[in-house]
Amino acid sequence: MAFFYFILFLLLIFAIIGAVVYFFTELTSRIKYFILAGLLVGWAAIFAYSYFQNKKRIERDKIYYEYLHDKNITCIDSFGKEVIVNKQNFNFVSGTLVFMGKEGSRYEGLVISIDKCKGE
């Protein structure tokens, strides 16, 4: 997220510089439009990035909510097999957003990323 704010800050700085260049210099119209187009592409890229990150976060929250309420979650492990994740067999590690197989279960030692799971 810090990277996102850094890029946003840089684009704001470039927007200010672009506005100064656009209005207070005697560059050709072609160069001014090129600068404006570059800024617009940058802002569009940030918008798209934040939109898809937010969508991904909402999906993760739904999966975590289902896990907390003892529902079965279908996931794909690192070997390509389908695994049913639930509270009886897996722990959720919030720092890395993974499900880890509990000790004593048949899934002991198995680590599955929350990104490889689908909610109901």
mmCIF file of N, CA and C in Angstrom:
data_model
loop_
_atom_site.group_PDB
_atom_site.id
_atom_site.type_symbol
_atom_site.label_atom_id
_atom_site.label_comp_id
_atom_site.label_asym_id
_atom_site.label_seq_id
_atom_site.Cartn_x
_atom_site.Cartn_y
_atom_site.Cartn_z
ATOM 1 N N MET A 1 0.819 -1.190 0.000
ATOM 2 C CA MET A 1 0.000 0.000 0.000
ATOM 3 C C MET A 1 0.867 1.260 0.000
ATOM 4 N N ALA A 2 2.024 1.167 0.647
ATOM 5 C CA ALA A 2 2.915 2.329 0.677
ATOM 6 C C ALA A 2 3.402 2.664 -0.726
ATOM 7 N N PHE A 3 3.625 1.629 -1.528
ATOM 8 C CA PHE A 3 4.045 1.849 -2.911
ATOM 9 C C PHE A 3 2.977 2.632 -3.670
ATOM 10 N N PHE A 4 1.723 2.284 -3.428
ATOM 11 C CA PHE A 4 0.601 2.972 -4.072
ATOM 12 C C PHE A 4 0.608 4.456 -3.709
ATOM 13 N N TYR A 5 0.786 4.770 -2.436
ATOM 14 C CA TYR A 5 0.801 6.171 -2.011
ATOM 15 C C TYR A 5 2.016 6.913 -2.578
ATOM 16 N N PHE A 6 3.131 6.225 -2.681
ATOM 17 C CA PHE A 6 4.319 6.832 -3.271
ATOM 18 C C PHE A 6 4.073 7.191 -4.738
ATOM 19 N N ILE A 7 3.487 6.270 -5.482
ATOM 20 C CA ILE A 7 3.180 6.527 -6.895
ATOM 21 C C ILE A 7 2.158 7.654 -7.013
ATOM 22 N N LEU A 8 1.158 7.655 -6.146
ATOM 23 C CA LEU A 8 0.156 8.719 -6.153
ATOM 24 C C LEU A 8 0.808 10.070 -5.879
ATOM 25 N N PHE A 9 1.725 10.102 -4.927
ATOM 26 C CA PHE A 9 2.454 11.331 -4.616
ATOM 27 C C PHE A 9 3.268 11.801 -5.819
ATOM 28 N N LEU A 10 3.962 10.869 -6.468
ATOM 29 C CA LEU A 10 4.749 11.238 -7.647
ATOM 30 C C LEU A 10 3.871 11.789 -8.764
ATOM 31 N N LEU A 11 2.727 11.171 -8.982
ATOM 32 C CA LEU A 11 1.833 11.669 -10.028
ATOM 33 C C LEU A 11 1.292 13.051 -9.683
ATOM 34 N N LEU A 12 1.052 13.300 -8.409
ATOM 35 C CA LEU A 12 0.600 14.627 -8.001
ATOM 36 C C LEU A 12 1.689 15.664 -8.275
ATOM 37 N N ILE A 13 2.919 15.324 -7.951
ATOM 38 C CA ILE A 13 4.043 16.227 -8.238
ATOM 39 C C ILE A 13 4.156 16.472 -9.738
ATOM 40 N N PHE A 14 4.069 15.389 -10.522
ATOM 41 C CA PHE A 14 4.148 15.542 -11.976
ATOM 42 C C PHE A 14 2.972 16.345 -12.520
ATOM 43 N N ALA A 15 1.806 16.216 -11.888
ATOM 44 C CA ALA A 15 0.647 16.999 -12.328
ATOM 45 C C ALA A 15 0.888 18.486 -12.091
ATOM 46 N N ILE A 16 1.468 18.812 -10.948
ATOM 47 C CA ILE A 16 1.771 20.219 -10.658
ATOM 48 C C ILE A 16 2.816 20.746 -11.637
ATOM 49 N N ILE A 17 3.866 19.962 -11.845
ATOM 50 C CA ILE A 17 4.892 20.370 -12.816
ATOM 51 C C ILE A 17 4.287 20.481 -14.208
ATOM 52 N N GLY A 18 3.437 19.524 -14.563
ATOM 53 C CA GLY A 18 2.781 19.558 -15.871
ATOM 54 C C GLY A 18 1.910 20.783 -16.044
ATOM 55 N N ALA A 19 1.196 21.173 -14.982
ATOM 56 C CA ALA A 19 0.348 22.367 -15.060
ATOM 57 C C ALA A 19 1.200 23.621 -15.246
ATOM 58 N N VAL A 20 2.308 23.695 -14.525
ATOM 59 C CA VAL A 20 3.204 24.848 -14.675
ATOM 60 C C VAL A 20 3.768 24.895 -16.089
ATOM 61 N N VAL A 21 4.220 23.751 -16.580
ATOM 62 C CA VAL A 21 4.776 23.698 -17.937
ATOM 63 C C VAL A 21 3.710 24.047 -18.964
ATOM 64 N N TYR A 22 2.518 23.525 -18.762
ATOM 65 C CA TYR A 22 1.445 23.729 -19.738
ATOM 66 C C TYR A 22 1.042 25.202 -19.839
ATOM 67 N N PHE A 23 0.885 25.844 -18.701
ATOM 68 C CA PHE A 23 0.355 27.209 -18.704
ATOM 69 C C PHE A 23 1.423 28.311 -18.738
ATOM 70 N N PHE A 24 2.618 28.038 -18.250
ATOM 71 C CA PHE A 24 3.590 29.111 -18.084
ATOM 72 C C PHE A 24 4.862 28.963 -18.920
ATOM 73 N N THR A 25 4.870 28.088 -19.883
ATOM 74 C CA THR A 25 6.031 27.983 -20.769
ATOM 75 C C THR A 25 5.581 28.119 -22.211
ATOM 76 N N GLU A 26 6.541 28.231 -23.056
ATOM 77 C CA GLU A 26 6.213 28.402 -24.466
ATOM 78 C C GLU A 26 6.580 27.153 -25.261
ATOM 79 N N LEU A 27 6.238 26.004 -24.711
ATOM 80 C CA LEU A 27 6.452 24.764 -25.441
ATOM 81 C C LEU A 27 5.387 24.633 -26.523
ATOM 82 N N THR A 28 5.665 23.808 -27.490
ATOM 83 C CA THR A 28 4.686 23.617 -28.564
ATOM 84 C C THR A 28 3.468 22.878 -28.027
ATOM 85 N N SER A 29 2.376 23.028 -28.718
ATOM 86 C CA SER A 29 1.141 22.368 -28.301
ATOM 87 C C SER A 29 1.308 20.855 -28.284
ATOM 88 N N ARG A 30 2.072 20.335 -29.209
ATOM 89 C CA ARG A 30 2.267 18.891 -29.292
ATOM 90 C C ARG A 30 2.931 18.360 -28.017
ATOM 91 N N ILE A 31 3.948 19.038 -27.533
ATOM 92 C CA ILE A 31 4.631 18.610 -26.311
ATOM 93 C C ILE A 31 3.697 18.745 -25.107
ATOM 94 N N LYS A 32 2.922 19.808 -25.076
ATOM 95 C CA LYS A 32 1.980 19.997 -23.971
ATOM 96 C C LYS A 32 0.943 18.876 -23.943
ATOM 97 N N TYR A 33 0.437 18.490 -25.102
ATOM 98 C CA TYR A 33 -0.547 17.405 -25.155
ATOM 99 C C TYR A 33 0.090 16.066 -24.789
ATOM 100 N N PHE A 34 1.343 15.893 -25.140
ATOM 101 C CA PHE A 34 2.059 14.677 -24.775
ATOM 102 C C PHE A 34 2.193 14.578 -23.252
ATOM 103 N N ILE A 35 2.527 15.666 -22.606
ATOM 104 C CA ILE A 35 2.632 15.696 -21.141
ATOM 105 C C ILE A 35 1.275 15.416 -20.509
ATOM 106 N N LEU A 36 0.244 16.047 -21.016
ATOM 107 C CA LEU A 36 -1.106 15.835 -20.496
ATOM 108 C C LEU A 36 -1.537 14.383 -20.673
ATOM 109 N N ALA A 37 -1.260 13.807 -21.822
ATOM 110 C CA ALA A 37 -1.620 12.407 -22.070
ATOM 111 C C ALA A 37 -0.878 11.475 -21.112
ATOM 112 N N GLY A 38 0.385 11.754 -20.856
ATOM 113 C CA GLY A 38 1.154 10.947 -19.915
ATOM 114 C C GLY A 38 0.570 10.985 -18.513
ATOM 115 N N LEU A 39 0.161 12.167 -18.083
ATOM 116 C CA LEU A 39 -0.459 12.292 -16.759
ATOM 117 C C LEU A 39 -1.785 11.542 -16.696
ATOM 118 N N LEU A 40 -2.582 11.649 -17.736
ATOM 119 C CA LEU A 40 -3.867 10.947 -17.754
ATOM 120 C C LEU A 40 -3.682 9.434 -17.735
ATOM 121 N N VAL A 41 -2.703 8.946 -18.467
ATOM 122 C CA VAL A 41 -2.422 7.507 -18.457
ATOM 123 C C VAL A 41 -1.974 7.074 -17.060
ATOM 124 N N GLY A 42 -1.156 7.873 -16.406
ATOM 125 C CA GLY A 42 -0.719 7.560 -15.046
ATOM 126 C C GLY A 42 -1.873 7.512 -14.066
ATOM 127 N N TRP A 43 -2.756 8.490 -14.134
ATOM 128 C CA TRP A 43 -3.923 8.499 -13.247
ATOM 129 C C TRP A 43 -4.841 7.320 -13.537
ATOM 130 N N ALA A 44 -5.018 6.976 -14.807
ATOM 131 C CA ALA A 44 -5.857 5.826 -15.164
ATOM 132 C C ALA A 44 -5.245 4.528 -14.637
ATOM 133 N N ALA A 45 -3.922 4.422 -14.700
ATOM 134 C CA ALA A 45 -3.256 3.224 -14.189
ATOM 135 C C ALA A 45 -3.432 3.101 -12.678
ATOM 136 N N ILE A 46 -3.336 4.198 -11.967
ATOM 137 C CA ILE A 46 -3.541 4.165 -10.517
ATOM 138 C C ILE A 46 -4.986 3.807 -10.189
ATOM 139 N N PHE A 47 -5.923 4.356 -10.928
ATOM 140 C CA PHE A 47 -7.327 4.025 -10.699
ATOM 141 C C PHE A 47 -7.563 2.535 -10.918
ATOM 142 N N ALA A 48 -7.045 1.991 -12.015
ATOM 143 C CA ALA A 48 -7.238 0.568 -12.315
ATOM 144 C C ALA A 48 -6.591 -0.302 -11.239
ATOM 145 N N TYR A 49 -5.392 0.059 -10.817
ATOM 146 C CA TYR A 49 -4.693 -0.699 -9.781
ATOM 147 C C TYR A 49 -5.494 -0.713 -8.481
ATOM 148 N N SER A 50 -5.952 0.442 -8.042
ATOM 149 C CA SER A 50 -6.689 0.503 -6.779
ATOM 150 C C SER A 50 -8.031 -0.210 -6.880
ATOM 151 N N TYR A 51 -8.672 -0.140 -8.044
ATOM 152 C CA TYR A 51 -9.953 -0.828 -8.238
ATOM 153 C C TYR A 51 -9.780 -2.341 -8.106
ATOM 154 N N PHE A 52 -8.775 -2.902 -8.787
ATOM 155 C CA PHE A 52 -8.580 -4.347 -8.749
ATOM 156 C C PHE A 52 -8.041 -4.820 -7.404
ATOM 157 N N GLN A 53 -7.231 -4.021 -6.737
ATOM 158 C CA GLN A 53 -6.762 -4.380 -5.402
ATOM 159 C C GLN A 53 -7.924 -4.404 -4.410
ATOM 160 N N ASN A 54 -8.829 -3.436 -4.526
ATOM 161 C CA ASN A 54 -9.986 -3.399 -3.644
ATOM 162 C C ASN A 54 -10.886 -4.604 -3.892
ATOM 163 N N LYS A 55 -11.070 -4.963 -5.150
ATOM 164 C CA LYS A 55 -11.884 -6.127 -5.497
ATOM 165 C C LYS A 55 -11.271 -7.403 -4.909
ATOM 166 N N LYS A 56 -9.958 -7.510 -4.996
ATOM 167 C CA LYS A 56 -9.245 -8.661 -4.455
ATOM 168 C C LYS A 56 -9.373 -8.705 -2.930
ATOM 169 N N ARG A 57 -9.277 -7.545 -2.282
ATOM 170 C CA ARG A 57 -9.398 -7.482 -0.822
ATOM 171 C C ARG A 57 -10.783 -7.916 -0.369
ATOM 172 N N ILE A 58 -11.813 -7.492 -1.087
ATOM 173 C CA ILE A 58 -13.181 -7.872 -0.737
ATOM 174 C C ILE A 58 -13.360 -9.381 -0.853
ATOM 175 N N GLU A 59 -12.809 -9.978 -1.900
ATOM 176 C CA GLU A 59 -12.896 -11.434 -2.077
ATOM 177 C C GLU A 59 -12.176 -12.161 -0.943
ATOM 178 N N ARG A 60 -11.003 -11.668 -0.540
ATOM 179 C CA ARG A 60 -10.284 -12.274 0.584
ATOM 180 C C ARG A 60 -11.098 -12.169 1.871
ATOM 181 N N ASP A 61 -11.717 -11.017 2.095
ATOM 182 C CA ASP A 61 -12.533 -10.834 3.295
ATOM 183 C C ASP A 61 -13.702 -11.802 3.326
ATOM 184 N N LYS A 62 -14.323 -12.049 2.175
ATOM 185 C CA LYS A 62 -15.441 -13.006 2.106
ATOM 186 C C LYS A 62 -14.972 -14.418 2.454
ATOM 187 N N ILE A 63 -13.826 -14.798 1.913
ATOM 188 C CA ILE A 63 -13.295 -16.138 2.192
ATOM 189 C C ILE A 63 -12.947 -16.271 3.673
ATOM 190 N N TYR A 64 -12.328 -15.257 4.240
ATOM 191 C CA TYR A 64 -11.982 -15.288 5.663
ATOM 192 C C TYR A 64 -13.241 -15.340 6.527
ATOM 193 N N TYR A 65 -14.279 -14.607 6.153
ATOM 194 C CA TYR A 65 -15.546 -14.622 6.882
ATOM 195 C C TYR A 65 -16.146 -16.029 6.869
ATOM 196 N N GLU A 66 -16.114 -16.672 5.699
ATOM 197 C CA GLU A 66 -16.637 -18.037 5.609
ATOM 198 C C GLU A 66 -15.823 -18.988 6.484
ATOM 199 N N TYR A 67 -14.518 -18.816 6.499
ATOM 200 C CA TYR A 67 -13.659 -19.650 7.340
ATOM 201 C C TYR A 67 -14.014 -19.468 8.817
ATOM 202 N N LEU A 68 -14.199 -18.228 9.247
ATOM 203 C CA LEU A 68 -14.524 -17.958 10.650
ATOM 204 C C LEU A 68 -15.861 -18.552 11.067
ATOM 205 N N HIS A 69 -16.767 -18.700 10.122
ATOM 206 C CA HIS A 69 -18.099 -19.220 10.428
ATOM 207 C C HIS A 69 -18.236 -20.696 10.073
ATOM 208 N N ASP A 70 -17.129 -21.417 10.144
ATOM 209 C CA ASP A 70 -17.085 -22.878 9.989
ATOM 210 C C ASP A 70 -17.663 -23.398 8.685
ATOM 211 N N LYS A 71 -17.508 -22.646 7.621
ATOM 212 C CA LYS A 71 -17.949 -23.138 6.316
ATOM 213 C C LYS A 71 -16.766 -23.780 5.603
ATOM 214 N N ASN A 72 -17.067 -24.678 4.679
ATOM 215 C CA ASN A 72 -16.022 -25.309 3.876
ATOM 216 C C ASN A 72 -15.658 -24.403 2.710
ATOM 217 N N ILE A 73 -14.373 -24.272 2.475
ATOM 218 C CA ILE A 73 -13.854 -23.431 1.395
ATOM 219 C C ILE A 73 -13.073 -24.330 0.440
ATOM 220 N N THR A 74 -13.330 -24.185 -0.841
ATOM 221 C CA THR A 74 -12.623 -24.978 -1.842
ATOM 222 C C THR A 74 -11.368 -24.233 -2.283
ATOM 223 N N CYS A 75 -10.230 -24.914 -2.171
ATOM 224 C CA CYS A 75 -8.946 -24.310 -2.538
ATOM 225 C C CYS A 75 -8.157 -25.269 -3.425
ATOM 226 N N ILE A 76 -7.173 -24.722 -4.092
ATOM 227 C CA ILE A 76 -6.246 -25.514 -4.900
ATOM 228 C C ILE A 76 -4.875 -25.433 -4.225
ATOM 229 N N ASP A 77 -4.298 -26.602 -3.898
ATOM 230 C CA ASP A 77 -2.983 -26.579 -3.251
ATOM 231 C C ASP A 77 -1.877 -26.392 -4.287
ATOM 232 N N SER A 78 -0.638 -26.378 -3.830
ATOM 233 C CA SER A 78 0.487 -26.107 -4.726
ATOM 234 C C SER A 78 0.738 -27.232 -5.726
ATOM 235 N N PHE A 79 0.108 -28.391 -5.516
ATOM 236 C CA PHE A 79 0.252 -29.514 -6.443
ATOM 237 C C PHE A 79 -0.899 -29.591 -7.435
ATOM 238 N N GLY A 80 -1.838 -28.661 -7.335
ATOM 239 C CA GLY A 80 -2.969 -28.624 -8.257
ATOM 240 C C GLY A 80 -4.164 -29.442 -7.811
ATOM 241 N N LYS A 81 -4.122 -29.994 -6.611
ATOM 242 C CA LYS A 81 -5.244 -30.783 -6.097
ATOM 243 C C LYS A 81 -6.246 -29.873 -5.403
ATOM 244 N N GLU A 82 -7.506 -30.267 -5.487
ATOM 245 C CA GLU A 82 -8.558 -29.515 -4.806
ATOM 246 C C GLU A 82 -8.614 -29.965 -3.352
ATOM 247 N N VAL A 83 -8.630 -29.000 -2.444
ATOM 248 C CA VAL A 83 -8.640 -29.276 -1.009
ATOM 249 C C VAL A 83 -9.779 -28.492 -0.383
ATOM 250 N N ILE A 84 -10.487 -29.145 0.545
ATOM 251 C CA ILE A 84 -11.538 -28.463 1.302
ATOM 252 C C ILE A 84 -10.910 -27.934 2.592
ATOM 253 N N VAL A 85 -10.935 -26.624 2.742
ATOM 254 C CA VAL A 85 -10.347 -25.966 3.913
ATOM 255 C C VAL A 85 -11.464 -25.631 4.893
ATOM 256 N N ASN A 86 -11.244 -25.978 6.163
ATOM 257 C CA ASN A 86 -12.189 -25.616 7.225
ATOM 258 C C ASN A 86 -11.413 -25.447 8.533
ATOM 259 N N LYS A 87 -12.120 -25.009 9.573
ATOM 260 C CA LYS A 87 -11.460 -24.731 10.853
ATOM 261 C C LYS A 87 -10.973 -25.993 11.555
ATOM 262 N N GLN A 88 -11.576 -27.126 11.245
ATOM 263 C CA GLN A 88 -11.168 -28.365 11.906
ATOM 264 C C GLN A 88 -9.777 -28.819 11.447
ATOM 265 N N ASN A 89 -9.423 -28.543 10.202
ATOM 266 C CA ASN A 89 -8.167 -29.050 9.651
ATOM 267 C C ASN A 89 -7.102 -27.986 9.388
ATOM 268 N N PHE A 90 -7.471 -26.717 9.404
ATOM 269 C CA PHE A 90 -6.530 -25.661 9.038
ATOM 270 C C PHE A 90 -6.582 -24.497 10.016
ATOM 271 N N ASN A 91 -5.441 -23.842 10.175
ATOM 272 C CA ASN A 91 -5.343 -22.564 10.884
ATOM 273 C C ASN A 91 -5.129 -21.476 9.842
ATOM 274 N N PHE A 92 -5.618 -20.273 10.148
ATOM 275 C CA PHE A 92 -5.400 -19.148 9.241
ATOM 276 C C PHE A 92 -4.282 -18.284 9.804
ATOM 277 N N VAL A 93 -3.292 -17.983 8.973
ATOM 278 C CA VAL A 93 -2.176 -17.123 9.370
ATOM 279 C C VAL A 93 -2.406 -15.771 8.709
ATOM 280 N N SER A 94 -2.778 -14.784 9.513
ATOM 281 C CA SER A 94 -3.174 -13.490 8.951
ATOM 282 C C SER A 94 -1.997 -12.683 8.411
ATOM 283 N N GLY A 95 -0.806 -12.914 8.910
ATOM 284 C CA GLY A 95 0.349 -12.154 8.439
ATOM 285 C C GLY A 95 0.697 -12.439 6.993
ATOM 286 N N THR A 96 0.522 -13.687 6.580
ATOM 287 C CA THR A 96 0.852 -14.079 5.209
ATOM 288 C C THR A 96 -0.376 -14.463 4.396
ATOM 289 N N LEU A 97 -1.543 -14.406 5.001
ATOM 290 C CA LEU A 97 -2.812 -14.746 4.344
ATOM 291 C C LEU A 97 -2.783 -16.147 3.749
ATOM 292 N N VAL A 98 -2.425 -17.119 4.590
ATOM 293 C CA VAL A 98 -2.406 -18.515 4.161
ATOM 294 C C VAL A 98 -3.146 -19.374 5.177
ATOM 295 N N PHE A 99 -3.600 -20.527 4.701
ATOM 296 C CA PHE A 99 -4.157 -21.556 5.570
ATOM 297 C C PHE A 99 -3.076 -22.611 5.753
ATOM 298 N N MET A 100 -2.807 -22.985 7.030
ATOM 299 C CA MET A 100 -1.805 -24.009 7.333
ATOM 300 C C MET A 100 -2.500 -25.196 7.966
ATOM 301 N N GLY A 101 -2.147 -26.384 7.484
ATOM 302 C CA GLY A 101 -2.722 -27.602 8.043
ATOM 303 C C GLY A 101 -2.373 -27.754 9.514
ATOM 304 N N LYS A 102 -3.362 -28.136 10.316
ATOM 305 C CA LYS A 102 -3.141 -28.296 11.755
ATOM 306 C C LYS A 102 -2.336 -29.554 12.042
ATOM 307 N N GLU A 103 -1.614 -29.520 13.158
ATOM 308 C CA GLU A 103 -0.873 -30.698 13.597
ATOM 309 C C GLU A 103 -1.857 -31.810 13.908
ATOM 310 N N GLY A 104 -1.523 -33.013 13.477
ATOM 311 C CA GLY A 104 -2.370 -34.163 13.745
ATOM 312 C C GLY A 104 -3.445 -34.392 12.693
ATOM 313 N N SER A 105 -3.675 -33.429 11.830
ATOM 314 C CA SER A 105 -4.656 -33.636 10.758
ATOM 315 C C SER A 105 -3.934 -34.218 9.546
ATOM 316 N N ARG A 106 -4.686 -34.711 8.592
ATOM 317 C CA ARG A 106 -4.056 -35.279 7.394
ATOM 318 C C ARG A 106 -3.442 -34.192 6.508
ATOM 319 N N TYR A 107 -3.746 -32.922 6.807
ATOM 320 C CA TYR A 107 -3.204 -31.798 6.041
ATOM 321 C C TYR A 107 -2.030 -31.124 6.753
ATOM 322 N N GLU A 108 -1.478 -31.781 7.760
ATOM 323 C CA GLU A 108 -0.380 -31.191 8.529
ATOM 324 C C GLU A 108 0.771 -30.785 7.602
ATOM 325 N N GLY A 109 1.209 -29.537 7.735
ATOM 326 C CA GLY A 109 2.313 -29.026 6.940
ATOM 327 C C GLY A 109 1.917 -28.443 5.596
ATOM 328 N N LEU A 110 0.672 -28.624 5.193
ATOM 329 C CA LEU A 110 0.216 -28.084 3.911
ATOM 330 C C LEU A 110 -0.102 -26.599 4.068
ATOM 331 N N VAL A 111 0.412 -25.792 3.161
ATOM 332 C CA VAL A 111 0.192 -24.349 3.190
ATOM 333 C C VAL A 111 -0.530 -23.955 1.910
ATOM 334 N N ILE A 112 -1.670 -23.272 2.073
ATOM 335 C CA ILE A 112 -2.474 -22.858 0.920
ATOM 336 C C ILE A 112 -2.737 -21.363 1.024
ATOM 337 N N SER A 113 -2.400 -20.648 -0.021
ATOM 338 C CA SER A 113 -2.641 -19.206 -0.062
ATOM 339 C C SER A 113 -4.135 -18.930 -0.186
ATOM 340 N N ILE A 114 -4.593 -17.878 0.453
ATOM 341 C CA ILE A 114 -6.005 -17.517 0.379
ATOM 342 C C ILE A 114 -6.391 -17.114 -1.047
ATOM 343 N N ASP A 115 -5.404 -16.705 -1.847
ATOM 344 C CA ASP A 115 -5.675 -16.341 -3.236
ATOM 345 C C ASP A 115 -6.032 -17.543 -4.094
ATOM 346 N N LYS A 116 -5.720 -18.743 -3.623
ATOM 347 C CA LYS A 116 -6.020 -19.970 -4.369
ATOM 348 C C LYS A 116 -7.350 -20.584 -3.939
ATOM 349 N N CYS A 117 -8.157 -19.823 -3.202
ATOM 350 C CA CYS A 117 -9.425 -20.334 -2.685
ATOM 351 C C CYS A 117 -10.604 -19.600 -3.310
ATOM 352 N N LYS A 118 -11.736 -20.290 -3.301
ATOM 353 C CA LYS A 118 -12.977 -19.692 -3.786
ATOM 354 C C LYS A 118 -14.038 -19.832 -2.709
ATOM 355 N N GLY A 119 -14.778 -18.761 -2.496
ATOM 356 C CA GLY A 119 -15.872 -18.806 -1.542
ATOM 357 C C GLY A 119 -17.103 -19.433 -2.173
ATOM 358 N N GLU A 120 -18.133 -19.591 -1.352
ATOM 359 C CA GLU A 120 -19.375 -20.193 -1.862
ATOM 360 C C GLU A 120 -20.151 -19.240 -2.721
#
